[in-house]
Coordinates of C-alpha atoms and ligand atoms in Angstrom, one line a residue:
X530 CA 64.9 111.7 134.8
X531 CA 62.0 112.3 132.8
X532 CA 59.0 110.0 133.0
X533 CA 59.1 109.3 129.3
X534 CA 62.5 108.2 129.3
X535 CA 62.0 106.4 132.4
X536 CA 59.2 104.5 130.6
X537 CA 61.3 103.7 127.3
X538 CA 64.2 102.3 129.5
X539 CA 62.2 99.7 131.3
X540 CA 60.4 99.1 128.2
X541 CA 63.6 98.2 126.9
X542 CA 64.6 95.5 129.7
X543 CA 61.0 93.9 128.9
X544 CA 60.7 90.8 127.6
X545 CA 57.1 90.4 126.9
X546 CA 57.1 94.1 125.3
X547 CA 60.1 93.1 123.4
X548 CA 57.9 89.4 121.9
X549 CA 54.7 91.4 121.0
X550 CA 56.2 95.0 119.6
X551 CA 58.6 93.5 117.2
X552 CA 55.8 91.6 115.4
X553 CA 54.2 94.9 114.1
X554 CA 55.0 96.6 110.9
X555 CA 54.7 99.8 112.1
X556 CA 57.2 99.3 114.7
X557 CA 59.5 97.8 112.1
X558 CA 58.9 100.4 109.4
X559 CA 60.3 102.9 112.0
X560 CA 63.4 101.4 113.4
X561 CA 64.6 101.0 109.7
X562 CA 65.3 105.2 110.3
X563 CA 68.3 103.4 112.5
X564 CA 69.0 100.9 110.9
X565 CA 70.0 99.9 107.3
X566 CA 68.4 96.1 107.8
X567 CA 68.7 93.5 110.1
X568 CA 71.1 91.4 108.0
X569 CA 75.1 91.7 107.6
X570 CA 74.9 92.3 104.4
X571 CA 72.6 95.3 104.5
X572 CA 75.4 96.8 107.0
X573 CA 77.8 96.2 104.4
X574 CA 76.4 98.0 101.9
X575 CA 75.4 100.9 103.6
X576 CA 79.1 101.0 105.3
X577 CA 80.0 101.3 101.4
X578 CA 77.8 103.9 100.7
X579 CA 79.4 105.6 104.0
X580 CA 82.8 105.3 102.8
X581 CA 81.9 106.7 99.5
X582 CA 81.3 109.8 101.7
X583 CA 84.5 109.7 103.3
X584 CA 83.3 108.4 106.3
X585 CA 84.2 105.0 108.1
X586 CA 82.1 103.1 109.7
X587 CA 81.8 100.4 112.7
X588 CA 79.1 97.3 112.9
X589 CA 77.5 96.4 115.6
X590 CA 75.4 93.2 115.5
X591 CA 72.2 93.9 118.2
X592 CA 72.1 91.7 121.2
X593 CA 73.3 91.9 124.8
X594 CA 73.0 89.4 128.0
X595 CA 73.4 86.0 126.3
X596 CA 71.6 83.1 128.3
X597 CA 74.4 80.1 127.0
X598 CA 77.8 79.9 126.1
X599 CA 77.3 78.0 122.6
X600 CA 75.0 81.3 121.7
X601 CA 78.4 83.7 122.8
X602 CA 80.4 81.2 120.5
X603 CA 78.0 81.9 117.7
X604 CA 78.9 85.2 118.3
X605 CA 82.6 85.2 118.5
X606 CA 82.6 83.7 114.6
X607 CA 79.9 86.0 113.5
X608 CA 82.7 89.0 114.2
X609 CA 85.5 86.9 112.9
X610 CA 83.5 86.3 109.6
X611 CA 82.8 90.5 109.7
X612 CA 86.5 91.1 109.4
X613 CA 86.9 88.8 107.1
X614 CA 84.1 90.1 104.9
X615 CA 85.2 93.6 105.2
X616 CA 88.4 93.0 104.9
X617 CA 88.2 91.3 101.5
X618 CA 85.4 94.1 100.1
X619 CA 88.5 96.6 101.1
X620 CA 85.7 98.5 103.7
X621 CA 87.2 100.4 106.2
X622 CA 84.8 99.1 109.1
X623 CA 85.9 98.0 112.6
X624 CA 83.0 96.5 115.1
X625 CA 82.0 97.2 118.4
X626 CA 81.1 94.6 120.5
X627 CA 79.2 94.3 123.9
X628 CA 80.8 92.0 126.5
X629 CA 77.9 90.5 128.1
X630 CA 77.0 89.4 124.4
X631 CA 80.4 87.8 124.3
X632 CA 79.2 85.7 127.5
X633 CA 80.5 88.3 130.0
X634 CA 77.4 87.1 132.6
X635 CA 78.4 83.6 132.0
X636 CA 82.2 83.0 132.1
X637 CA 84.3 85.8 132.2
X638 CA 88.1 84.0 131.4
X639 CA 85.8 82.3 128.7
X640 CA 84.3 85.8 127.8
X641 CA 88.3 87.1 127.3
X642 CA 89.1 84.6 125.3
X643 CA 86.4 85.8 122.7
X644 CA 87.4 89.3 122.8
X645 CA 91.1 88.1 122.6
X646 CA 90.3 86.1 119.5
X647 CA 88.2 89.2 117.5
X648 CA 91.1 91.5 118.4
X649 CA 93.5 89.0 116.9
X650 CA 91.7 89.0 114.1
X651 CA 91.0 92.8 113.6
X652 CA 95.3 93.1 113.6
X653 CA 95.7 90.3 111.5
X654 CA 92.9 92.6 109.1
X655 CA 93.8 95.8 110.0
X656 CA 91.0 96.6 111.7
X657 CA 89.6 97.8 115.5
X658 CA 87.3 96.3 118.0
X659 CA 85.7 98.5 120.1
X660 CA 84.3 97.9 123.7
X661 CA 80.7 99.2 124.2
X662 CA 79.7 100.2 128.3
X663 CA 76.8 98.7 129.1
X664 CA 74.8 99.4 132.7
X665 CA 77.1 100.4 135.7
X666 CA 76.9 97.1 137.0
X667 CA 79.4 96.0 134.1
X668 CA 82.0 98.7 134.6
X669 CA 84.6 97.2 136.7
X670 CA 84.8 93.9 134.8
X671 CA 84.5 95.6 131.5
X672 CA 87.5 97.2 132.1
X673 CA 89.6 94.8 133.8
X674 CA 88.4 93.0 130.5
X675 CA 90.0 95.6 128.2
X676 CA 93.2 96.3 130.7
X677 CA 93.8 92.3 129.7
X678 CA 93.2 92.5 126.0
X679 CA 94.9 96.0 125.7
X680 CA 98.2 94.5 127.5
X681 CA 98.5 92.4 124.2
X682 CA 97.4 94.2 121.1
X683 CA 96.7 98.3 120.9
X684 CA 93.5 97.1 118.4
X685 CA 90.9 97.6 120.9
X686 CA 89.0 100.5 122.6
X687 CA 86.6 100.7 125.3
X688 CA 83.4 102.7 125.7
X689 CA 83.4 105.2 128.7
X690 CA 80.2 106.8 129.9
X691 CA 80.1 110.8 131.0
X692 CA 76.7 110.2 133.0
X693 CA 78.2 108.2 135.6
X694 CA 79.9 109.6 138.9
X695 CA 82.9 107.3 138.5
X696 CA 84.0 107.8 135.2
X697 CA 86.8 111.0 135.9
X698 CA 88.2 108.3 138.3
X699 CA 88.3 105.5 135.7
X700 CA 89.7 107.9 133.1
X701 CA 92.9 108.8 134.8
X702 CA 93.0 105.4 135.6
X703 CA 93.2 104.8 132.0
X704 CA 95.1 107.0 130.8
X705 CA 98.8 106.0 131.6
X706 CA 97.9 103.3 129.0
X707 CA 97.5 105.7 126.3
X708 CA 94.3 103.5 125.1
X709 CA 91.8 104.0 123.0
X710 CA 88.7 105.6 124.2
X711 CA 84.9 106.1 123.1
X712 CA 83.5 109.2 125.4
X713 CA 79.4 109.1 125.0
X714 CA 76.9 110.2 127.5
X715 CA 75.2 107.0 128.4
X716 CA 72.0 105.4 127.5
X717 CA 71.0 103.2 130.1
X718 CA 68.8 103.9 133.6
X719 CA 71.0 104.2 136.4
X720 CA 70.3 106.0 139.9
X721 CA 71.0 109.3 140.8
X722 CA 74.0 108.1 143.4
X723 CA 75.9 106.5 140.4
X724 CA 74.5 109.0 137.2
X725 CA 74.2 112.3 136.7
X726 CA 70.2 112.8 136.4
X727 CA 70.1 116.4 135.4
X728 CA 71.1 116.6 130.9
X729 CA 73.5 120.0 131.5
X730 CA 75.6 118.2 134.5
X731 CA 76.5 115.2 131.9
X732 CA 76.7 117.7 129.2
X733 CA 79.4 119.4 131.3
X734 CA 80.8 116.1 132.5
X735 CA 81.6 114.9 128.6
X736 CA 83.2 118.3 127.9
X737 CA 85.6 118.0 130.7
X738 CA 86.7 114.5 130.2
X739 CA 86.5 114.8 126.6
X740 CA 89.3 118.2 127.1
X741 CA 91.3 116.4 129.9
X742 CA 92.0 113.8 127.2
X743 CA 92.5 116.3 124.3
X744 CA 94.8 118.4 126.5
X745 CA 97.4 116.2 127.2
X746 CA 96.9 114.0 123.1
X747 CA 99.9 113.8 121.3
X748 CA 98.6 111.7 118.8
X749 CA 100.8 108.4 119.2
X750 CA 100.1 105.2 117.8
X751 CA 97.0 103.7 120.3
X752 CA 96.2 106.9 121.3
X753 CA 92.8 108.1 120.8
X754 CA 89.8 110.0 121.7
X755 CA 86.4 109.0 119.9
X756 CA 83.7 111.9 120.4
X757 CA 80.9 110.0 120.4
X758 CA 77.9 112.5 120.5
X759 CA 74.9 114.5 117.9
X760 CA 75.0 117.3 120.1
X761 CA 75.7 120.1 118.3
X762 CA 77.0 123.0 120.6
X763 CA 79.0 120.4 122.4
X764 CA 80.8 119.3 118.8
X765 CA 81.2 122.7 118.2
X766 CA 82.9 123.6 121.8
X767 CA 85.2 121.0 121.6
X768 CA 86.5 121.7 118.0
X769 CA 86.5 125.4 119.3
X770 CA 89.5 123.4 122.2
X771 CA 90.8 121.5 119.3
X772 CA 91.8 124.2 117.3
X773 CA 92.7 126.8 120.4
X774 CA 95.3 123.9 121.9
X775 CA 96.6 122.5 118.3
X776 CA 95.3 118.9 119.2
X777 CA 96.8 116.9 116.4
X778 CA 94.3 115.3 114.1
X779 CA 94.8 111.9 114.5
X780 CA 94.3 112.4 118.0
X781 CA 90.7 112.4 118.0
X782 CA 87.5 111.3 115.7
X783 CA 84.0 111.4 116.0
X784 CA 81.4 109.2 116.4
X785 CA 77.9 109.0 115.2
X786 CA 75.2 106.6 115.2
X787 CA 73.7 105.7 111.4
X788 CA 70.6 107.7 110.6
X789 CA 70.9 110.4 113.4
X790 CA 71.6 113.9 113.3
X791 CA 72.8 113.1 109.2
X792 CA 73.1 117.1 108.4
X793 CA 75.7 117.5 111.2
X794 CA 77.9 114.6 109.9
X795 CA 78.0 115.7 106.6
X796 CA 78.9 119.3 107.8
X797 CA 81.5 117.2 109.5
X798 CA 82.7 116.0 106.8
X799 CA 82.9 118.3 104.7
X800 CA 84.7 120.6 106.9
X801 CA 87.3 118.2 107.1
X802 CA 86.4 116.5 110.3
X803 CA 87.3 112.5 110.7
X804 CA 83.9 110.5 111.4
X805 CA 83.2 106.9 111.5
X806 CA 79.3 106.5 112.2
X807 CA 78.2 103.2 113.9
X808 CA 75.7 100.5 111.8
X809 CA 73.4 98.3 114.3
X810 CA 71.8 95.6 112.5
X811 CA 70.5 91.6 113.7
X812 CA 67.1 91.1 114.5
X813 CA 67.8 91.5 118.2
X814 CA 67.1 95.1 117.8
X815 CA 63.9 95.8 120.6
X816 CA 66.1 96.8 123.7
X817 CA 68.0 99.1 121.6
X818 CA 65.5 101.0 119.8
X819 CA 63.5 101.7 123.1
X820 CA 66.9 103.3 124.1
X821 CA 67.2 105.4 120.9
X822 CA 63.4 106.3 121.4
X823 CA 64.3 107.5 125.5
X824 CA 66.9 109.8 123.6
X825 CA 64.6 111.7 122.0
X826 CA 61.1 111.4 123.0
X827 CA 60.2 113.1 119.8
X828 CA 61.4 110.1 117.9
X829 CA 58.1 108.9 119.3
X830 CA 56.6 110.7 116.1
X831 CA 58.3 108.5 114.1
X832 CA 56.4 105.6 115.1
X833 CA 52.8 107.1 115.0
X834 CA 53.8 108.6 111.8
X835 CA 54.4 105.3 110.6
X836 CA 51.0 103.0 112.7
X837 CA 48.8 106.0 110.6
X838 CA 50.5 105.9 107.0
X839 CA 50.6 101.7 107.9
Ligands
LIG311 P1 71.8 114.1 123.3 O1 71.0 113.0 123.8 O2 71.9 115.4 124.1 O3 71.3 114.5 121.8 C1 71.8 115.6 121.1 C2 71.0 115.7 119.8 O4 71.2 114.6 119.0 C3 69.5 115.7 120.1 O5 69.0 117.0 120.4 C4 69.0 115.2 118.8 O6 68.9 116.2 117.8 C5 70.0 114.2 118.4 N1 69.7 112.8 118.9 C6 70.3 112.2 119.9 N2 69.8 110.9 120.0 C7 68.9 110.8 119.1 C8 68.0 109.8 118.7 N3 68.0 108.6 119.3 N4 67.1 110.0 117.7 C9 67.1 111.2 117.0 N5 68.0 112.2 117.3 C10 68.8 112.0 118.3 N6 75.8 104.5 125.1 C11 76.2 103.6 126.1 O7 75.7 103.7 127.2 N7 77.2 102.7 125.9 C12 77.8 102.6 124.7 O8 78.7 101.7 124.5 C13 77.4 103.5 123.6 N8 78.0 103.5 122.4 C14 77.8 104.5 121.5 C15 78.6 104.6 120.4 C16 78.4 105.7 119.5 C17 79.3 105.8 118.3 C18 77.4 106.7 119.8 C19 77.3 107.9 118.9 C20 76.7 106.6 121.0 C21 76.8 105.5 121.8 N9 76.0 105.4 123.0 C22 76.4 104.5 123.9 C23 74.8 106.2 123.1 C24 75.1 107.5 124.0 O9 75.3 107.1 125.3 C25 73.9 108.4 123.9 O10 72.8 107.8 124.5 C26 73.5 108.9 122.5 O11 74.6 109.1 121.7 C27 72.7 110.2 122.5 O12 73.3 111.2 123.2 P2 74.0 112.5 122.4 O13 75.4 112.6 122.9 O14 73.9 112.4 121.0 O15 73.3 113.7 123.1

């Protein structure tokens, strides 16, 4: 793993970084590249200007490991009020959600019963709650999470990561269900024995899990694969698949993050492709942008661009 991302990953676990860095301008000026605003109602509006482009969009309020239950509570209504709000400004948005911001460290029956409640909620609306993976240490009970709330209601989706050793495993574990699935690469610092250090073997990993599930799509109700990567050659591989083995359109989407890699989803787009790009707003947004920055160390740039012209 490069030393850069190495740095930008335990930056983003730090809490004293996290207090002093978010104070500066600079810093702020640059993140806005990622992120329409910090409030709701700036992901709203730029979910409107997404749909005016024929492309969906999922919100994602910031913030992961709460410390007390009453703070996962305040969460579980701020996602309720989302679908409400969306719903009644006819926006085609779903949410993603991160478990251990639902309380997952604290109480996981407790944790359940949040999740259970949004996905309620997103039928009742007809919307979609999706399940991001966080580190490997939240795999197993992530899952087991979204086996529970999947046995009742076919409105959620889980994240599944192609870095990590287990995840072929955990896919035909999956499978049978005919679930919903997000396939990204993974953002988060794990060891060599669990991840796949090296960028071409996880490269190689997404294409193969991302075919085994497109291989075998018949596009029922439930059933889909969300490609959720910028990388160009591997988009174009896998449409190469989809269009040698007739994979039926409603059997897969793609899915981008807002603000990266915006000439590729408009060729997207335009060529027909189904995209729904993901909005992160909330003023929780410190550990996240140090993982956008290990991404793409040239982001870096960004943010001296912006401490000179500050
Ligand atoms: P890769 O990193 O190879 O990038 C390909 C190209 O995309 C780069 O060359 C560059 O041009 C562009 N690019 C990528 N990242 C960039 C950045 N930050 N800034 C500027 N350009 C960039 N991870 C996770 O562990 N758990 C999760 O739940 C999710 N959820 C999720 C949802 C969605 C919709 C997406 C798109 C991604 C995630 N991720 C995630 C993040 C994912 O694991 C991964 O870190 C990023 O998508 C970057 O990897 P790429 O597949 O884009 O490839």
């Amino acid at each position: 793993m490069g030393l850069m991302r190495s740095a930008f990953l335990a930056g983003s676990r730090s809490a004293w970084l996290r207090e002093r860095a978010t104070r500066y301008g600079f810093v702020r000026r640059s993140v806005s590249r990622f992120m329409p605003g910090e409030r709701l109602e700036d992901a709203l509006a730029a979910a409107r200007t997404l749909q005016e482009r024929r492309t969906g969009a999922i919100l994602t309020q910031l913030g992961e490991n709460v410390a007390d239950a009453d703070e996962a509570d305040g969460v579980r209504r701020h996602y309720l009020d989302v679908l409400d709000q969306a719903a009644a400004r006819g926006l085609d948005v779903q949410i993603s959600v991160k478990l251990t911001q639902l309380g997952l460290d604290l109480d996981q029956e407790r944790c359940l019963a949040h999740l259970t409640a949004l996905v309620e909620r997103a039928e009742g609306r007809g919307s979609f709650v999706w399940i991001d993976m966080e580190g490997s240490a939240y795999v197993d009970a992530t899952l087991d999470l979204f086996r529970r709330a999947r046995a009742s209601s076919a409105r959620v989706g889980v994240c599944l990561q192609a870095y990590l050793r287990r995840t072929p495993a955990d896919l035909e574990a999956l499978l049978p269900l005919r679930p919903a699935l997000r396939l990204v690469k993974g953002a988060y610092q794990e060891p060599p024995d669990r991840a796949f250090p090296r960028k071409k073997d996880v490269d190689e990993a997404f294409f193969s899990l991302a075919t085994r599930v497109l291989g075998q799509a018949r596009g029922e109700a439930g059933d889909l694969l969300a490609i959720g990567t910028h990388d160009a050659p591997l988009v174009e591989r896998l449409r190469e698949f989809i269009a040698g083995h007739g994979v039926p359109e409603s059997a897969y989407e793609f899915e981008m993050l807002y603000g990266i890699r915006r000439a590729l989803q408009t060729r997207l787009v335009e060529g027909g492709g189904r995209l729904r790009v993901l909005i992160s707003y909330g003023t929780y947004w410190f550990p996240w942008y140090m993982r956008r920055l290990a991404e793409r160390p040239a982001n870096v740039w960004f943010v001296a661009r912006n401490l000179l012209s500050g």
